[in-house]
Short mmCIF file of C-alpha atoms and ligand atoms in Angstrom, two decimals:
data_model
loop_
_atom_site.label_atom_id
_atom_site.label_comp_id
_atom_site.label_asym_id
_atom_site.label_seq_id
_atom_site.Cartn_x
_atom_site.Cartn_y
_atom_site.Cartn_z
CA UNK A 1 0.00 0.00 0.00
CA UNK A 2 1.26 3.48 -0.76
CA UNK A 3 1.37 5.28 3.10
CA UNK A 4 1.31 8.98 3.72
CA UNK A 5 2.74 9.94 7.35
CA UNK A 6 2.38 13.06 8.63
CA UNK A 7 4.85 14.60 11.01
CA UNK A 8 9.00 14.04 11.68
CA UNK A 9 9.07 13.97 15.07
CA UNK A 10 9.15 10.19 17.06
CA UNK A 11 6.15 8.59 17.00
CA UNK A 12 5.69 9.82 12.87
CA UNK A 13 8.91 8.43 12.13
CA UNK A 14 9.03 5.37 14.34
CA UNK A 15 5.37 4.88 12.77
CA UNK A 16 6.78 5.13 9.28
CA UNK A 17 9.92 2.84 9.81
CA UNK A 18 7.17 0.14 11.16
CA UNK A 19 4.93 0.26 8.33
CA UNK A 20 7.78 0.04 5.85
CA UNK A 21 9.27 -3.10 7.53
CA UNK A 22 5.89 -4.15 7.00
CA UNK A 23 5.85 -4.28 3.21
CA UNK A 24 4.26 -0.29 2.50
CA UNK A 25 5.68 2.26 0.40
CA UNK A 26 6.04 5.03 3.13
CA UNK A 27 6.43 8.96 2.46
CA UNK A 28 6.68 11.08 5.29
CA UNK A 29 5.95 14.98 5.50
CA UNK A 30 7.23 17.20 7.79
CA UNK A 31 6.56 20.95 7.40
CA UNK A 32 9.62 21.43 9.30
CA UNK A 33 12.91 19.63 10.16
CA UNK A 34 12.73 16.12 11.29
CA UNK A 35 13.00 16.09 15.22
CA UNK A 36 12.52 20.03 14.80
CA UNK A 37 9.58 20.38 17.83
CA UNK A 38 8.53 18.54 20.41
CA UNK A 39 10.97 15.41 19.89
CA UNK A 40 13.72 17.29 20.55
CA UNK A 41 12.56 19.38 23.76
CA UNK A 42 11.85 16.34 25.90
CA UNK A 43 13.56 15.72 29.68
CA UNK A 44 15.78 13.33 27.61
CA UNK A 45 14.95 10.21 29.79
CA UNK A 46 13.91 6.96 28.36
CA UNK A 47 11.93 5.76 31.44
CA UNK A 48 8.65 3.84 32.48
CA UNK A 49 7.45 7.09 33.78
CA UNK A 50 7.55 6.01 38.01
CA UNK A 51 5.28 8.70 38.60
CA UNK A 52 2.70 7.50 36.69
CA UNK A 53 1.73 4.36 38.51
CA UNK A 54 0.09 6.62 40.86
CA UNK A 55 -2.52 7.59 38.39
CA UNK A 56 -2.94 3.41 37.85
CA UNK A 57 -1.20 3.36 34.47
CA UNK A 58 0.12 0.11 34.80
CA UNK A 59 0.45 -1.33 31.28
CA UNK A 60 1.54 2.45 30.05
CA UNK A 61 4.25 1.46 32.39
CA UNK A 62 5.21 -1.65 31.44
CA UNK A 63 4.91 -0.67 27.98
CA UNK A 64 7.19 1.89 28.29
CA UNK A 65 9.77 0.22 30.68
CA UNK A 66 9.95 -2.66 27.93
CA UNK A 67 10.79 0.17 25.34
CA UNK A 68 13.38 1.70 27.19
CA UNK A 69 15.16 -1.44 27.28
CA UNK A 70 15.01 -1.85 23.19
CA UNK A 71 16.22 1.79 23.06
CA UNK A 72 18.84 0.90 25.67
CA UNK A 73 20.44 -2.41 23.36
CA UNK A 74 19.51 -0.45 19.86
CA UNK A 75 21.48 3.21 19.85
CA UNK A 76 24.21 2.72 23.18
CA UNK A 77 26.02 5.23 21.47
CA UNK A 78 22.91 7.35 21.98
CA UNK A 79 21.13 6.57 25.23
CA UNK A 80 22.98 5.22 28.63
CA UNK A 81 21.66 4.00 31.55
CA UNK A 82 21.24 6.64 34.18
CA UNK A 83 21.02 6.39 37.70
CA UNK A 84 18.73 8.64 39.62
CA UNK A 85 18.31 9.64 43.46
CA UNK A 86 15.11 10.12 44.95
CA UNK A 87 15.83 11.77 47.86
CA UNK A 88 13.18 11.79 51.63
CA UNK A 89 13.44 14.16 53.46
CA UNK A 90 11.89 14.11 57.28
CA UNK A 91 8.08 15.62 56.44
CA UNK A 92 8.56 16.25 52.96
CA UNK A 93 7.32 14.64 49.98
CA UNK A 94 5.32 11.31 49.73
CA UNK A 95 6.14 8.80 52.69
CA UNK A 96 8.90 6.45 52.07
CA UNK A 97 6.26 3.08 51.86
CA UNK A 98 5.09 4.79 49.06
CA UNK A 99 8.24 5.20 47.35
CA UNK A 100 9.62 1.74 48.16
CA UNK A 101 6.07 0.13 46.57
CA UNK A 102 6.37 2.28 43.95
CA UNK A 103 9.89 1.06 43.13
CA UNK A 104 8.66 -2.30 43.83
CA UNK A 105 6.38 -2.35 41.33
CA UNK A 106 8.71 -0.43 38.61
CA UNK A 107 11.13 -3.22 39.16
CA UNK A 108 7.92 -5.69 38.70
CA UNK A 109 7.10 -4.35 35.55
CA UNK A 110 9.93 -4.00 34.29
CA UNK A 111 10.70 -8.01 34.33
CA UNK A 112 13.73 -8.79 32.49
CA UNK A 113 14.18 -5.70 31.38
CA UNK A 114 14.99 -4.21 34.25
CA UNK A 115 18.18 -2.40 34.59
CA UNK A 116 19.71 -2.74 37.80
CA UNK A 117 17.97 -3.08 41.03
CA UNK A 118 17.21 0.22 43.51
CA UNK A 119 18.59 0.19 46.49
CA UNK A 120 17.92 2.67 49.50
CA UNK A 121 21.11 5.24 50.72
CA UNK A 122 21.52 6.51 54.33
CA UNK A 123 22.04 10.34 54.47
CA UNK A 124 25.95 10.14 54.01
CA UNK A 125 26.11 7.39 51.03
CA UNK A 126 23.17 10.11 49.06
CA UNK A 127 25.65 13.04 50.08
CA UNK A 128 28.75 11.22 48.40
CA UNK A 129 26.60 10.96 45.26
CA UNK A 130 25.26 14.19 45.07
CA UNK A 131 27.74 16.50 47.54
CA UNK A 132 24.93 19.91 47.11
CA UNK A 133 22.42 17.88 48.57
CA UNK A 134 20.68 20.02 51.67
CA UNK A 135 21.35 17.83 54.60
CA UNK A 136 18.80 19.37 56.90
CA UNK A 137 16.33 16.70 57.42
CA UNK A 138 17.73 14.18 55.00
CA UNK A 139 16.92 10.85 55.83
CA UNK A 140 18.10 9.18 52.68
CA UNK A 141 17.31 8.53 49.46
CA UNK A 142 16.51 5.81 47.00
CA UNK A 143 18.82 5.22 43.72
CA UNK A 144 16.79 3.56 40.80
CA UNK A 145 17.67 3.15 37.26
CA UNK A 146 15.97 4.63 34.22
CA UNK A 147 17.70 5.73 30.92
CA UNK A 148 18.52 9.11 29.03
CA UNK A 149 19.21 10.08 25.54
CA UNK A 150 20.22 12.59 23.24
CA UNK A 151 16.58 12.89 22.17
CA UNK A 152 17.40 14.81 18.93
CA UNK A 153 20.29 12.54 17.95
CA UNK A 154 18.54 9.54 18.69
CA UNK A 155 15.51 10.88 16.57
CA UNK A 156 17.85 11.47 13.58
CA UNK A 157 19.16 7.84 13.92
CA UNK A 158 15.75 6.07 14.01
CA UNK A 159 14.88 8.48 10.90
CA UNK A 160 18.45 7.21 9.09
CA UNK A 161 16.87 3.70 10.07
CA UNK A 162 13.68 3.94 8.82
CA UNK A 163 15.01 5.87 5.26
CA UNK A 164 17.74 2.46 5.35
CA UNK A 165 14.30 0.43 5.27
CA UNK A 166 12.53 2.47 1.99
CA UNK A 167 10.88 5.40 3.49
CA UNK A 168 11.03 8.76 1.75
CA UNK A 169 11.36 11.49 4.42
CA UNK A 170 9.95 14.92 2.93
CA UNK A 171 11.12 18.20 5.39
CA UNK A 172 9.74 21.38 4.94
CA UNK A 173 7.08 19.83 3.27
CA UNK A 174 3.76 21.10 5.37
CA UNK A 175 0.21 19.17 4.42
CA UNK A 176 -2.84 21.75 4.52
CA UNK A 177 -5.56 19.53 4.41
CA UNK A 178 -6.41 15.42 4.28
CA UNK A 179 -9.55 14.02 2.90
CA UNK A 180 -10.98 10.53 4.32
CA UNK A 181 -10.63 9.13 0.84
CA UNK A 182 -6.55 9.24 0.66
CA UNK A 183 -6.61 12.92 -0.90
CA UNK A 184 -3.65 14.42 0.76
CA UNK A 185 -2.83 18.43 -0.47
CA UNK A 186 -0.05 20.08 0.05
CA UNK A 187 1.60 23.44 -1.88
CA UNK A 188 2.52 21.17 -4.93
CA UNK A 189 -0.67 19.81 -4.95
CA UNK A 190 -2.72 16.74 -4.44
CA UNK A 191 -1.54 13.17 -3.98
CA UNK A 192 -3.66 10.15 -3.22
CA UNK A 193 -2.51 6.90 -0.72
CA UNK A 194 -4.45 4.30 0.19
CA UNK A 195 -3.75 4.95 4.34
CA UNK A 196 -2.78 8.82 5.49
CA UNK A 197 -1.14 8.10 8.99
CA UNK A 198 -1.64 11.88 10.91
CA UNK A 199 0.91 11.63 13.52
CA UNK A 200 1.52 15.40 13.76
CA UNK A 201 1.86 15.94 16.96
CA UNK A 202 0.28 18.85 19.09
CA UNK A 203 -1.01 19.65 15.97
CA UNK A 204 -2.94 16.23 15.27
CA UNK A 205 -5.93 17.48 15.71
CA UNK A 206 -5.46 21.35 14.01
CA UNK A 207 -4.83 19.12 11.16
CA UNK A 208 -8.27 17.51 11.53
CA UNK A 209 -10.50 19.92 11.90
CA UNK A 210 -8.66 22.13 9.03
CA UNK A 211 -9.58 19.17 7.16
CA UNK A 212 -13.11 19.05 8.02
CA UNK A 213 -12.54 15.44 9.90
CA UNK A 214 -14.67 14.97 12.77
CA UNK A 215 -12.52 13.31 16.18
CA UNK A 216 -13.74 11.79 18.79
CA UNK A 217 -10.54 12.82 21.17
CA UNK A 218 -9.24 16.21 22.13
CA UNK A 219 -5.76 17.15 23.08
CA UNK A 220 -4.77 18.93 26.12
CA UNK A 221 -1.60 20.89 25.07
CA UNK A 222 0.68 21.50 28.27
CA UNK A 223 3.70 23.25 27.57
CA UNK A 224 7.01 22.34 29.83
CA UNK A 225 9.92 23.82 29.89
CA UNK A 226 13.53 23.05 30.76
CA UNK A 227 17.09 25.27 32.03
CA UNK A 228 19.98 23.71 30.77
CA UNK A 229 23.12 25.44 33.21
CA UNK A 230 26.35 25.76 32.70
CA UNK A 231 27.46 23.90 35.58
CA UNK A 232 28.60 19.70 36.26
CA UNK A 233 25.77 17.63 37.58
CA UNK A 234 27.02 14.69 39.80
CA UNK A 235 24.07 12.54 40.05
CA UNK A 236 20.53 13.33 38.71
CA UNK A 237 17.34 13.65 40.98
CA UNK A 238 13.79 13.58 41.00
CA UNK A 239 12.21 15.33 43.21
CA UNK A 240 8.71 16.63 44.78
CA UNK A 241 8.16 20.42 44.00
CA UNK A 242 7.40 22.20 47.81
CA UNK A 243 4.54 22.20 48.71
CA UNK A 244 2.91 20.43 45.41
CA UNK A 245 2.50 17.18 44.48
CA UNK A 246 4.47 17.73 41.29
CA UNK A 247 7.80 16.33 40.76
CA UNK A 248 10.48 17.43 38.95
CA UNK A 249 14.15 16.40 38.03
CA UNK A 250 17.81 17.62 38.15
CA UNK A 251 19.88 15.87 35.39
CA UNK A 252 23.34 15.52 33.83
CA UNK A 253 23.07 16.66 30.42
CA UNK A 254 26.33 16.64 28.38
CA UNK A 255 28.37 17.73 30.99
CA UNK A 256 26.13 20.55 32.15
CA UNK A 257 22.95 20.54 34.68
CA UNK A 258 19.29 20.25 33.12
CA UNK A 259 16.50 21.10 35.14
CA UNK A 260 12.70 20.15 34.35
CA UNK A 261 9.89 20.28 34.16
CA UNK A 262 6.86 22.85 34.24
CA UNK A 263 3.28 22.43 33.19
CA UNK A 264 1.33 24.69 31.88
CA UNK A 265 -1.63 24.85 29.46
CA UNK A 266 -1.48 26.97 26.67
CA UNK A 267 -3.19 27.32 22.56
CA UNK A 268 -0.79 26.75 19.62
CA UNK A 269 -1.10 30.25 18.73
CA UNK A 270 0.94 30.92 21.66
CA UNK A 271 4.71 30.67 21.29
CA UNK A 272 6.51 27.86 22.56
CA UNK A 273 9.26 29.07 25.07
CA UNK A 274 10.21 29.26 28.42
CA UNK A 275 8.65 31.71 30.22
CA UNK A 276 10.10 34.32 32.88
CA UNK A 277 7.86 32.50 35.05
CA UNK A 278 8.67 29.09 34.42
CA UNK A 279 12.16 30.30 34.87
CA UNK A 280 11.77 31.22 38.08
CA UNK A 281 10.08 28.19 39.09
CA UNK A 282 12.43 25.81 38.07
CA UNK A 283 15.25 27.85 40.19
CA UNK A 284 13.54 27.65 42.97
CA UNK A 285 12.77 24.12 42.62
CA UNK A 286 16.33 23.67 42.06
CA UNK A 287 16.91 25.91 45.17
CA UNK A 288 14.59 23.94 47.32
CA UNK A 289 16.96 21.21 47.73
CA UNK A 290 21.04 22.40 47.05
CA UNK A 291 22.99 24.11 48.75
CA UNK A 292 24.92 25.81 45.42
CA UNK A 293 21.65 28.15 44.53
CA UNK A 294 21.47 28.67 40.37
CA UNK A 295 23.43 32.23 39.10
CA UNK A 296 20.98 33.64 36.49
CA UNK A 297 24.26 33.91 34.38
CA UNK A 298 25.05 30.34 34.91
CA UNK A 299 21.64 29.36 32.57
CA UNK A 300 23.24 28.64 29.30
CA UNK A 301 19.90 28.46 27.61
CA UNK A 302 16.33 27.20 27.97
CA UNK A 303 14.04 24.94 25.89
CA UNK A 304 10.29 24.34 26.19
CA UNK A 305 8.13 21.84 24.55
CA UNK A 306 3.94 21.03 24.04
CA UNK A 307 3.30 18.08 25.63
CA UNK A 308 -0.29 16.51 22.88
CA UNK A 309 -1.70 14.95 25.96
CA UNK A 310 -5.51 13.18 25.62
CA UNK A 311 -7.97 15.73 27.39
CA UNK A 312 -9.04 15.51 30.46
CA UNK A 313 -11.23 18.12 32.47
CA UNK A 314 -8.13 17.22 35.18
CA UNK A 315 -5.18 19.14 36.10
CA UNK A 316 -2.60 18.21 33.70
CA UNK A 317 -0.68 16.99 35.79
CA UNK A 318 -3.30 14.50 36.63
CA UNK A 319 -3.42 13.74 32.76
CA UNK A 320 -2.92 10.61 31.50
CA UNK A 321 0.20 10.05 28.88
CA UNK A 322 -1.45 7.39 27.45
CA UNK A 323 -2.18 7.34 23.56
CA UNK A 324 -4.82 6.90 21.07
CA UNK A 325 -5.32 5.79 17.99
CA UNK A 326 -8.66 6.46 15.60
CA UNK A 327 -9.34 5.92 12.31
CA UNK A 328 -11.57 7.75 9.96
CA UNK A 329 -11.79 5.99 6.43
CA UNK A 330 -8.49 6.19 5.00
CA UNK A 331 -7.20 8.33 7.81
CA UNK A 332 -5.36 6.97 10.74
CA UNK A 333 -4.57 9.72 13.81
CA UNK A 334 -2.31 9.84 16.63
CA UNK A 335 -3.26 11.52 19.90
CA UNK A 336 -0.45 11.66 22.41
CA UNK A 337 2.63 9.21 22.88
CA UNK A 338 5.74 9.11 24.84
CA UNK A 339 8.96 9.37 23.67
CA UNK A 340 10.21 6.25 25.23
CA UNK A 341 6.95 4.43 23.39
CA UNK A 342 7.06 5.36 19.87
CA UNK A 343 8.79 2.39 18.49
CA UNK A 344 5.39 0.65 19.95
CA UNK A 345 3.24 3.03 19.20
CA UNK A 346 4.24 2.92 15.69
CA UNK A 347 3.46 -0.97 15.79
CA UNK A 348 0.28 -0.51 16.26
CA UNK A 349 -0.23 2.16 13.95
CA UNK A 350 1.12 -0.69 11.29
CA UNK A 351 -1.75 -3.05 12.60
CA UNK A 352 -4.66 -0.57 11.97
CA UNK A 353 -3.00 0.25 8.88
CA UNK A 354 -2.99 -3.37 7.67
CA UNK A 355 -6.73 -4.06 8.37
CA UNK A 356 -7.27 -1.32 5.34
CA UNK A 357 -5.52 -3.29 2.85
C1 FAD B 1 8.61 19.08 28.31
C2 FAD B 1 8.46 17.67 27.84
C3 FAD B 1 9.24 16.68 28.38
C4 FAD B 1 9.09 15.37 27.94
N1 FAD B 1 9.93 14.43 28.42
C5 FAD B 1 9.82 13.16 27.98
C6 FAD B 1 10.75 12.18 28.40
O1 FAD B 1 11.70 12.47 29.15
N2 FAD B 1 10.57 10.92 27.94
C7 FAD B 1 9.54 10.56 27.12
O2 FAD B 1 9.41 9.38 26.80
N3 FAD B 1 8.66 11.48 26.68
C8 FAD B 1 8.80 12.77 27.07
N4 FAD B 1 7.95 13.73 26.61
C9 FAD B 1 6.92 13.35 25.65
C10 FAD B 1 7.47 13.29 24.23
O3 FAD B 1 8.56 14.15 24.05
C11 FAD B 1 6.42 13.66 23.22
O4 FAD B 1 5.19 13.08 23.56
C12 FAD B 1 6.84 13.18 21.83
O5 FAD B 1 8.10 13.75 21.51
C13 FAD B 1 5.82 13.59 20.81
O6 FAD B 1 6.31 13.21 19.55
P1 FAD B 1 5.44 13.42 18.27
O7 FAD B 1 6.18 12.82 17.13
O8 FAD B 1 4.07 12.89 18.51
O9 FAD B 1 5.30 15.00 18.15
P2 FAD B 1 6.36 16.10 17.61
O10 FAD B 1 7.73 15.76 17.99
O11 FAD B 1 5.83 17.42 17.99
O12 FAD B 1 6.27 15.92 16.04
C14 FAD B 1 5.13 16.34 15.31
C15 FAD B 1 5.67 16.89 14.00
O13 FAD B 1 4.58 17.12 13.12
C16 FAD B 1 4.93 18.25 12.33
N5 FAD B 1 3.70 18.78 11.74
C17 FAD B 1 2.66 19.33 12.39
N6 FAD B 1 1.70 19.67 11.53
C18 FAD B 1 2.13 19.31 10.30
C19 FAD B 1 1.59 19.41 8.97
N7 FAD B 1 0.38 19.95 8.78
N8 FAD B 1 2.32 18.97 7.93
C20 FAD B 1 3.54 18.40 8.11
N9 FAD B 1 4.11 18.29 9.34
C21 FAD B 1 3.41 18.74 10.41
C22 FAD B 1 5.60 19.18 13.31
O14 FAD B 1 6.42 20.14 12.64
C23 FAD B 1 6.39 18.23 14.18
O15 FAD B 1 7.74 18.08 13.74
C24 FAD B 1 8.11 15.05 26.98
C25 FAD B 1 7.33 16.06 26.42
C26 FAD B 1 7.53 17.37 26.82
C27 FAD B 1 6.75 18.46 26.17
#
């Protein structure tokens, strides 16, 4: 079958290197750069998402451990194993029964893919590992294992992968409008496939309803936003954000100090970028638990990214990250999906695609 994707960030192209390992002549079109938007703004970490399990997402999860570890043994030259601290504090943050079942369970689903077992750290083994560490109050901290990447480099290989395997990527190549018949229009013109795979992004659904396609799923678009600092990282956190529920991470990122995340709803017509705001969250966040406070002339840069989340009336940071897939006629659409899932994602994608042939 002659496949149209739409979109170069993960999930389009790990979509379109699926379906061409499947037998389908694949073009993707990306009105950008490949890996140009949200792909390449991510926290970087390949991970089961810990936090998650909370909201009950257990086979999102699992799913998503599994994938890390196929990332992992694919690219090593690309993603690494990373170690990260949770640290308790005394009356602070969720109790430590909670974190241990939590990490119970990660390792759980995880199975054989698991990377190396946690293990808990008194207050003086978590201060060797991360010397800033504020020491009032610290009881410990847990050390679990999830990966991280070079999300843009890592993109570019699975796109080199999945051109090795017959698809022809198309960049600045935008697609106006997509008809429910294979009609697919862009500036040159019209083209016809038998399956038009909209894996756009945030802008899945823009692209629907410019086309006039009805959907039964809405996305909730919440931006976050990252500092990358000009500064060595030791070890790499997660933490609880004071007095919120929300957590948040310290990482080492290419021999400097990335701190994330924020949440924040926002329209497509506004741009994409850190705010002042978000800024000055993340410092304090960061702030909140060293002792070395952030130098605003130590923040190198910033990045932000739309997270195409399915909609919930929720906060979004109750939202869940897990994905959808509907199909109208000809037209197959995307709403939402990890990073760490798109190789998976894309399999399915290939499935619903074959039942059209
Ligand atoms: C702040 C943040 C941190 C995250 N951290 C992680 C993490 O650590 N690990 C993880 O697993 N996940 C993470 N995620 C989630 C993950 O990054 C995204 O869900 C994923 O990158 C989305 O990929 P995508 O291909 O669906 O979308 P995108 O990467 O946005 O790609 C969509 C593409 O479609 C193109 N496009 C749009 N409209 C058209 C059109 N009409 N014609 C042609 N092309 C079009 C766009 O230009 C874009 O390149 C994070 C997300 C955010 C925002």
């Amino acid at each position: 079958m002659r496949v149209a994707v739409i979109g170069g960030g993960i999930n389009g192209v790990m979509s379109a290197w699926e379906l061409a390992k499947t037998g389908h002549q694949v073009t993707l079109f990306e009105r950008q750069k490949l890996m140009g938007a949200t792909s390449s703004a991510s926290t970087k970490l390949l991970h089961g998402g810990l936090r998650y399990l909370e909201q009950g997402s257990l086979l999102l999860v699992r799913e998503s451990l599994r994938e890390r570890s196929w990332w992992l043994q694919q690219a090593p030259a690309l993603c690494h194993p990373l170690q990260i601290l949770l640290p308790h504090y005394q009356g602070r943050g969720r109790p430590r029964w909670m974190l241990a079942i939590g990490l119970f369970l990660y390792r759980l689903l995880a199975g054989s893919a698991n990377i190396a077992p946690h293990k808990w750290l008194n207050p003086q083994q978590a201060l060797q590992m991360s010397p800033h560490l504020k020491p009032e109050g610290l009881l410990g901290a847990y050390a679990f294992w999830d990966g991280q990447m070079d999300d843009y480099k890592l993109g570019l290989w699975a796109a080199d992968q999945a051109r090795a395997a017959g698809v022809t990527c198309k960049e600045h190549a935008s697609v106006n409008t997509i008809s429910q018949d294979g009609d697919l229009v862009t500036s040159a013109g019209i083209l016809h496939f038998d399956a038009i795979v909209n894996v756009a992004g945030p802008w899945a659904r823009q692209l629907l309803d410019a086309s006039g396609i009805p959907s039964k799923h809405q996305l909730d678009l919440v931006r976050g936003s990252h500092l990358l600092v000009n500064r060595p990282c030791p070890a790499a956190i997660l933490a609880e954000v004071p007095a919120s529920k929300r957590i948040a991470f310290i990482l080492p990122y290419q021999g400097k100090t990335l701190v994330g995340t924020t949440e924040e709803r926002q329209s497509l017509t506004d741009p994409i970028n850190c705010s002042d705001q978000e800024k000055h969250y993340l410092v304090r966040f960061h702030d909140s638990l060293m002792t070395n406070p952030l130098r605003p002339d130590e923040i190198s840069s910033t990045f932000a990214g739309i997270r195409p989340l399915l909609y919930s009336n929720d906060d979004p940071r109750q939202a869940s990250r897990e994905y959808a897939i509907e199909q109208q006629g000809k037209v197959i659409t995307v709403f939402g999906g990890k990073w760490t899932t798109a190789r998976s994602l894309g399999q399915k994608v290939a499935k619903v695609v074959a039942k059209l042939a």
